[in-house]
Short mmCIF file of C-alpha atoms in Angstrom, two decimals:
data_model
loop_
_atom_site.label_atom_id
_atom_site.label_comp_id
_atom_site.label_asym_id
_atom_site.label_seq_id
_atom_site.Cartn_x
_atom_site.Cartn_y
_atom_site.Cartn_z
CA MET B 911 0.00 0.00 0.00
CA ASN B 912 1.49 3.39 -0.98
CA ASN B 913 1.17 6.60 1.08
CA LYS B 914 -1.67 7.91 -1.05
CA ASP B 915 -3.77 4.76 -0.53
CA GLY B 916 -3.06 4.84 3.22
CA PHE B 917 -4.15 8.49 3.43
CA THR B 918 -7.37 7.74 1.52
CA SER B 919 -8.20 4.76 3.79
CA ALA B 920 -7.61 6.78 6.95
CA PHE B 921 -9.72 9.63 5.57
CA LEU B 922 -12.59 7.28 4.68
CA PHE B 923 -12.38 5.64 8.12
CA ARG B 924 -12.68 9.03 9.83
CA ILE B 925 -15.67 9.93 7.64
CA LEU B 926 -17.35 6.64 8.57
CA VAL B 927 -16.72 7.15 12.32
CA ALA B 928 -18.01 10.73 12.17
CA GLY B 929 -21.10 9.52 10.29
CA ALA B 930 -21.74 6.79 12.87
CA VAL B 931 -21.41 9.30 15.72
CA LEU B 932 -23.86 11.68 14.05
CA LEU B 933 -26.30 8.82 13.40
CA LEU B 934 -26.13 7.69 17.03
CA ALA B 935 -26.67 11.24 18.26
CA ALA B 936 -29.71 11.58 16.00
CA CYS B 937 -31.18 8.25 17.14
CA SER B 938 -30.72 8.68 20.90
CA GLU B 939 -33.16 11.38 21.93
CA PRO B 940 -31.75 13.43 24.80
CA ALA B 941 -33.72 13.18 28.07
CA ARG B 942 -36.20 16.05 28.07
CA GLU B 943 -36.13 18.23 31.18
CA LEU B 944 -39.39 17.92 33.08
CA PRO B 945 -41.10 21.29 33.63
CA VAL B 946 -41.72 22.53 37.17
CA ASN B 947 -45.42 22.58 38.08
CA THR B 948 -45.86 25.86 39.94
CA ARG B 949 -49.58 25.41 40.63
CA LEU B 950 -49.37 22.28 42.78
CA GLY B 951 -47.31 21.07 45.70
CA GLY B 952 -45.48 22.47 48.67
CA ASP B 953 -44.17 21.31 52.03
CA PHE B 954 -46.43 19.73 54.63
CA THR B 955 -46.18 17.93 57.94
CA LEU B 956 -48.11 14.77 58.86
CA THR B 957 -47.50 11.68 61.04
CA ASP B 958 -45.47 8.82 59.59
CA HIS B 959 -46.05 5.08 60.03
CA ASN B 960 -43.77 5.12 63.09
CA GLY B 961 -45.99 7.69 64.77
CA GLU B 962 -43.39 10.46 64.33
CA ARG B 963 -43.98 13.93 62.93
CA PHE B 964 -42.81 13.96 59.35
CA SER B 965 -42.22 16.88 57.00
CA LEU B 966 -41.90 16.45 53.27
CA SER B 967 -38.97 18.90 53.33
CA SER B 968 -36.97 16.31 55.30
CA LEU B 969 -36.72 14.46 51.98
CA ASN B 970 -34.95 17.33 50.21
CA GLY B 971 -32.12 15.78 48.23
CA GLU B 972 -34.30 12.81 47.26
CA VAL B 973 -36.70 12.25 44.40
CA VAL B 974 -40.16 11.53 45.82
CA ILE B 975 -42.99 9.52 44.28
CA LEU B 976 -46.02 10.84 46.16
CA PHE B 977 -49.44 9.21 45.99
CA PHE B 978 -52.70 9.14 47.92
CA GLY B 979 -55.21 6.42 48.76
CA TYR B 980 -56.53 4.25 51.58
CA THR B 981 -55.87 0.65 52.54
CA HIS B 982 -59.55 -0.39 52.58
CA CYS B 983 -59.77 0.43 48.89
CA PRO B 984 -59.67 -2.93 47.10
CA ASP B 985 -59.33 -2.05 43.43
CA ILE B 986 -57.32 1.06 42.44
CA CYS B 987 -55.16 1.66 45.55
CA PRO B 988 -53.48 -1.78 45.81
CA ALA B 989 -52.83 -1.63 42.06
CA VAL B 990 -51.17 1.79 42.39
CA LEU B 991 -49.17 0.62 45.42
CA ALA B 992 -47.99 -2.41 43.44
CA ARG B 993 -46.99 -0.30 40.43
CA VAL B 994 -45.15 2.34 42.46
CA SER B 995 -43.37 -0.48 44.29
CA GLN B 996 -42.36 -1.99 40.96
CA VAL B 997 -40.89 1.36 39.89
CA TYR B 998 -38.84 1.46 43.10
CA ARG B 999 -37.67 -2.14 42.77
CA ASN B 1000 -36.68 -1.60 39.11
CA LEU B 1001 -34.63 1.43 40.15
CA LYS B 1002 -33.09 -0.56 42.99
CA GLU B 1003 -32.04 -3.34 40.60
CA GLN B 1004 -30.32 -0.67 38.51
CA GLY B 1005 -28.59 0.78 41.59
CA GLU B 1006 -30.58 4.02 41.25
CA ALA B 1007 -32.90 3.90 44.26
CA ASP B 1008 -30.66 5.35 46.97
CA ARG B 1009 -32.12 8.81 46.57
CA VAL B 1010 -35.67 7.78 45.64
CA GLN B 1011 -38.48 7.71 48.19
CA PRO B 1012 -42.09 6.54 47.65
CA VAL B 1013 -44.54 8.31 50.01
CA PHE B 1014 -48.15 7.19 50.54
CA VAL B 1015 -50.66 9.58 52.12
CA THR B 1016 -53.91 8.11 53.39
CA PHE B 1017 -57.14 10.05 53.42
CA ASP B 1018 -58.69 7.52 55.78
CA PRO B 1019 -56.88 8.30 59.07
CA GLU B 1020 -59.64 6.71 61.14
CA ARG B 1021 -58.71 3.23 59.88
CA ASP B 1022 -55.25 3.90 58.46
CA THR B 1023 -53.52 4.58 61.75
CA ALA B 1024 -49.72 4.72 61.97
CA GLU B 1025 -49.80 1.20 63.39
CA HIS B 1026 -51.91 -0.16 60.53
CA LEU B 1027 -49.71 1.52 57.90
CA ARG B 1028 -46.65 0.06 59.66
CA GLU B 1029 -48.12 -3.43 59.22
CA TYR B 1030 -49.54 -2.90 55.75
CA LEU B 1031 -46.84 -1.13 53.74
CA PRO B 1032 -43.68 -3.27 54.23
CA TRP B 1033 -45.35 -6.11 52.29
CA PHE B 1034 -44.79 -4.12 49.10
CA LYS B 1035 -40.98 -4.25 49.64
CA ALA B 1036 -40.46 -0.70 48.43
CA ASP B 1037 -39.45 1.17 51.60
CA ILE B 1038 -42.68 3.20 51.36
CA ILE B 1039 -43.21 5.92 53.95
CA GLY B 1040 -46.86 5.93 55.04
CA LEU B 1041 -48.36 9.20 56.26
CA THR B 1042 -51.51 9.78 58.25
CA GLY B 1043 -52.83 12.58 60.45
CA ASP B 1044 -56.01 14.35 61.41
CA VAL B 1045 -58.59 15.00 58.72
CA PRO B 1046 -58.02 18.80 58.44
CA ALA B 1047 -54.26 18.29 58.03
CA ILE B 1048 -54.78 15.65 55.32
CA GLN B 1049 -57.41 17.81 53.66
CA LYS B 1050 -54.89 20.68 53.51
CA VAL B 1051 -52.25 18.48 51.87
CA ALA B 1052 -54.85 17.22 49.39
CA GLU B 1053 -55.73 20.80 48.46
CA GLN B 1054 -52.04 21.64 47.96
CA TYR B 1055 -51.74 18.81 45.46
CA GLY B 1056 -55.16 19.13 43.86
CA VAL B 1057 -56.34 15.81 45.24
CA VAL B 1058 -60.09 15.46 45.59
CA PHE B 1059 -61.55 12.96 48.03
CA ILE B 1060 -65.03 12.56 49.43
CA LYS B 1061 -66.01 10.17 52.19
CA GLU B 1062 -69.07 8.10 51.45
CA GLU B 1063 -70.91 5.41 53.35
CA GLY B 1064 -70.06 2.16 51.59
CA ASP B 1065 -72.52 -0.64 50.97
CA SER B 1066 -70.19 -2.95 52.86
CA GLY B 1067 -70.85 -1.14 56.13
CA GLY B 1068 -67.57 0.82 56.23
CA ALA B 1069 -66.64 4.09 54.61
CA ASP B 1070 -65.52 4.34 51.01
CA PHE B 1071 -63.87 7.29 49.37
CA SER B 1072 -64.37 8.62 45.91
CA HIS B 1073 -61.05 10.16 45.02
CA SER B 1074 -58.68 11.32 42.32
CA ASP B 1075 -55.71 9.04 41.93
CA TYR B 1076 -52.82 10.91 40.34
CA ILE B 1077 -49.24 10.04 41.24
CA TYR B 1078 -46.84 12.95 41.71
CA LEU B 1079 -43.16 12.98 40.85
CA LEU B 1080 -41.26 15.49 43.01
CA ASP B 1081 -37.69 16.57 42.39
CA GLN B 1082 -34.94 16.87 45.01
CA GLN B 1083 -36.26 20.32 46.00
CA GLY B 1084 -39.77 18.95 46.57
CA ARG B 1085 -41.18 20.58 43.43
CA VAL B 1086 -43.84 18.77 41.39
CA ARG B 1087 -42.34 17.82 38.05
CA LYS B 1088 -44.88 15.40 36.59
CA LEU B 1089 -48.28 13.80 37.26
CA TYR B 1090 -49.24 10.30 36.17
CA PRO B 1091 -52.57 8.49 35.97
CA ALA B 1092 -53.13 5.42 38.15
CA ASP B 1093 -52.36 3.07 35.24
CA PHE B 1094 -49.05 4.78 34.48
CA ASN B 1095 -46.32 3.13 32.46
CA ILE B 1096 -43.70 1.78 34.86
CA ASP B 1097 -40.78 2.25 32.44
CA GLU B 1098 -41.80 5.86 31.81
CA VAL B 1099 -41.70 6.71 35.52
CA VAL B 1100 -38.37 4.90 35.97
CA ALA B 1101 -36.91 6.95 33.09
CA ASP B 1102 -38.37 10.22 34.47
CA VAL B 1103 -37.00 9.55 37.96
CA LYS B 1104 -33.51 9.07 36.52
CA THR B 1105 -33.63 12.52 34.89
CA LEU B 1106 -34.06 14.04 38.37
CA LEU B 1107 -31.26 12.16 40.16
CA MET R 740 -69.54 -52.07 22.47
CA LEU R 741 -71.38 -49.19 20.74
CA LYS R 742 -72.98 -48.19 24.05
CA ARG R 743 -69.55 -48.11 25.71
CA PHE R 744 -68.20 -45.97 22.86
CA PHE R 745 -70.99 -43.37 23.19
CA SER R 746 -70.56 -43.33 26.96
CA ALA R 747 -66.87 -42.59 26.48
CA VAL R 748 -67.64 -39.79 24.02
CA LEU R 749 -70.21 -38.28 26.40
CA LEU R 750 -67.79 -38.50 29.32
CA ALA R 751 -65.01 -36.86 27.30
CA ALA R 752 -67.31 -34.09 26.13
CA ALA R 753 -68.56 -33.44 29.66
CA SER R 754 -65.06 -33.33 31.13
CA SER R 755 -63.82 -31.02 28.37
CA GLY R 756 -66.56 -28.55 29.16
CA ALA R 757 -68.24 -28.93 25.78
CA PHE R 758 -71.62 -28.86 27.52
CA ALA R 759 -70.80 -25.93 29.76
CA GLU R 760 -73.35 -23.23 29.11
CA ALA R 761 -71.86 -20.47 31.17
CA ARG R 762 -68.32 -20.27 32.53
CA ILE R 763 -65.79 -18.15 34.33
CA GLU R 764 -62.53 -17.44 32.51
CA GLN R 765 -59.31 -15.53 33.32
CA ALA R 766 -60.19 -15.43 37.01
CA TRP R 767 -57.70 -13.88 39.41
CA LEU R 768 -57.44 -12.00 42.71
CA ARG R 769 -54.95 -9.18 43.30
CA ALA R 770 -52.46 -10.16 46.01
CA VAL R 771 -52.61 -7.85 49.02
CA PRO R 772 -50.85 -7.69 52.40
CA PRO R 773 -52.01 -10.23 55.02
CA VAL R 774 -53.42 -7.39 57.15
CA SER R 775 -55.48 -6.13 54.25
CA PRO R 776 -59.17 -5.77 55.03
CA SER R 777 -60.29 -6.53 51.49
CA MET R 778 -59.18 -7.77 48.12
CA ALA R 779 -60.43 -7.45 44.57
CA GLY R 780 -61.09 -10.12 41.96
CA TYR R 781 -61.39 -10.03 38.21
CA PHE R 782 -62.76 -12.43 35.62
CA VAL R 783 -64.58 -12.82 32.35
CA LEU R 784 -68.05 -14.31 32.53
CA VAL R 785 -68.99 -16.10 29.32
CA ASN R 786 -72.66 -16.72 28.66
CA ASP R 787 -72.98 -19.38 25.99
CA THR R 788 -76.56 -20.17 26.95
CA ASP R 789 -79.51 -19.06 24.88
CA GLN R 790 -80.88 -16.92 27.73
CA PRO R 791 -79.64 -13.69 29.33
CA LEU R 792 -77.89 -14.40 32.65
CA VAL R 793 -78.52 -12.13 35.62
CA LEU R 794 -75.48 -12.03 37.91
CA THR R 795 -76.48 -10.96 41.41
CA GLY R 796 -73.56 -11.60 43.74
CA ALA R 797 -70.63 -13.71 44.81
CA SER R 798 -69.31 -15.71 47.75
CA ALA R 799 -66.08 -17.26 48.96
CA GLU R 800 -65.50 -19.46 52.01
CA PHE R 801 -62.64 -17.30 53.28
CA ALA R 802 -64.59 -14.02 52.99
CA GLY R 803 -67.47 -13.04 55.25
CA MET R 804 -68.77 -10.70 52.59
CA ALA R 805 -68.47 -10.52 48.82
CA MET R 806 -69.94 -7.92 46.50
CA LEU R 807 -69.81 -6.89 42.90
CA HIS R 808 -68.68 -3.31 42.43
CA ASP R 809 -68.15 -0.89 39.60
CA THR R 810 -65.55 1.86 39.58
CA SER R 811 -66.50 4.92 37.58
CA THR R 812 -64.62 8.16 36.84
CA ASP R 813 -66.32 11.57 36.79
CA GLY R 814 -65.36 14.62 34.71
CA GLU R 815 -62.87 15.80 37.35
CA GLY R 816 -60.99 12.50 37.32
CA ARG R 817 -62.47 11.39 40.63
CA ARG R 818 -63.06 7.66 40.92
CA SER R 819 -65.87 6.20 42.92
CA MET R 820 -67.21 2.75 43.60
CA SER R 821 -70.79 1.65 43.44
CA HIS R 822 -72.48 -1.62 44.33
CA LEU R 823 -73.64 -3.62 41.35
CA LYS R 824 -76.83 -5.21 42.62
CA GLU R 825 -77.29 -7.13 39.39
CA VAL R 826 -75.80 -7.18 35.96
CA THR R 827 -77.21 -8.90 32.88
CA ILE R 828 -75.07 -10.76 30.39
CA PRO R 829 -76.98 -11.26 27.13
CA ALA R 830 -77.11 -14.72 25.57
CA GLY R 831 -74.00 -15.49 23.57
CA LYS R 832 -72.05 -12.58 25.10
CA SER R 833 -69.39 -12.23 27.74
CA LEU R 834 -68.74 -9.59 30.38
CA SER R 835 -65.32 -8.58 31.73
CA PHE R 836 -64.52 -7.56 35.28
CA THR R 837 -61.20 -5.72 35.06
CA PRO R 838 -59.00 -3.44 37.23
CA GLY R 839 -60.36 0.09 37.37
CA GLY R 840 -63.84 -1.06 36.29
CA ARG R 841 -66.26 -3.75 37.37
CA HIS R 842 -64.71 -5.96 40.03
CA LEU R 843 -65.42 -8.49 42.71
CA MET R 844 -64.77 -7.17 46.22
CA LEU R 845 -64.06 -9.62 49.05
CA MET R 846 -64.29 -8.36 52.62
CA LYS R 847 -64.27 -9.59 56.23
CA MET R 848 -61.70 -12.21 55.32
CA ASP R 849 -60.79 -14.94 57.81
CA SER R 850 -57.44 -15.23 56.07
CA VAL R 851 -55.95 -13.51 53.08
CA PRO R 852 -54.90 -15.97 50.35
CA GLU R 853 -51.34 -15.50 49.17
CA ALA R 854 -49.91 -15.10 45.68
CA GLY R 855 -49.92 -18.47 43.92
CA GLU R 856 -52.93 -19.83 45.79
CA THR R 857 -56.12 -20.56 43.88
CA PRO R 858 -59.09 -20.20 46.24
CA LYS R 859 -62.59 -21.01 45.07
CA VAL R 860 -64.99 -18.14 44.46
CA CYS R 861 -68.61 -18.63 43.41
CA LEU R 862 -70.85 -16.32 41.43
CA ALA R 863 -74.59 -16.26 42.12
CA PHE R 864 -77.32 -15.67 39.58
CA GLN R 865 -81.00 -14.87 39.58
CA ASN R 866 -81.72 -17.48 36.91
CA HIS R 867 -78.85 -19.96 36.96
CA ALA R 868 -77.12 -22.22 39.44
CA ASP R 869 -73.98 -20.85 41.12
CA LEU R 870 -70.84 -20.91 39.01
CA CYS R 871 -67.64 -21.54 40.93
CA GLY R 872 -64.06 -21.19 39.79
CA ALA R 873 -60.49 -21.17 41.01
CA PHE R 874 -59.24 -17.58 41.22
CA GLN R 875 -55.46 -17.40 41.05
CA VAL R 876 -53.92 -14.89 43.45
CA ARG R 877 -51.43 -12.74 41.51
CA HIS R 878 -49.32 -9.64 42.02
CA ASN R 879 -49.98 -8.36 38.51
CA GLU R 880 -52.58 -8.60 35.81
CA PRO R 881 -52.25 -11.75 33.68
#
């Protein structure tokens, strides 16, 4: 091979590498920054599943998956708990869960006492913090996050709640960055959480 | 010989469900913590009879109370449950009970079946004998 041929080969190789890099860059969409929701959210203080006062701001520096429900709800709430737990476990498998915290707020403090939440939540194996409190305090938190819940007398003898069921993704400053419906895509939430770590 | 042959055919058909007129399919219960006060079940009810079936309730040995519920969503995204006192499945049709919609609700449970177990749950009708099936307890939708 003479010098001219060697120069041409090297030049072609560089063109190919540059082309491949450009193609890869075009194919891999950069993670889009999630907008800050300025209408919802804010700090609050309730009682955690250990019976201790707990402020959301104590989780600054962690990404929070916040959701609401009640343990006597048989259909939607256990499904949401299971899905949020799966998000957490997927992140844990990827070594990305150290600064991720699922937080469950009940709007049924009469039955969802700290003790009951302490027995109920560990089953989901997702290190979920359960929060309860008095009704006005929970109502205030619900208003902050645009959660609607109404207590109704259930046909089964106990109370039921009609309620909205959004899941809130909070960044490390406690700001709402995204809302998801109850049947959210697990991979989507995992990917969104990673953009905030 | 012929009589024995037809008996065998009849027995095979009966055991394969060929004569089943109504049946429960895809039946499962969502696994919940052992301290859970209730659990939900889902299934497809197939009505291959030539009459509408009127489903009125359910029962399970391990649950003191069982009801059929429907979850509906209003314009503000608020979900609420209501008791389905009866639901009619037209002849030749099927009806699905799925998460976030119609579901079976089991309450006052003596014990909470665990994932992998297949407890028996029966459905009651106004115009048909009870239909019972094994409901597999699962963490996720099949």
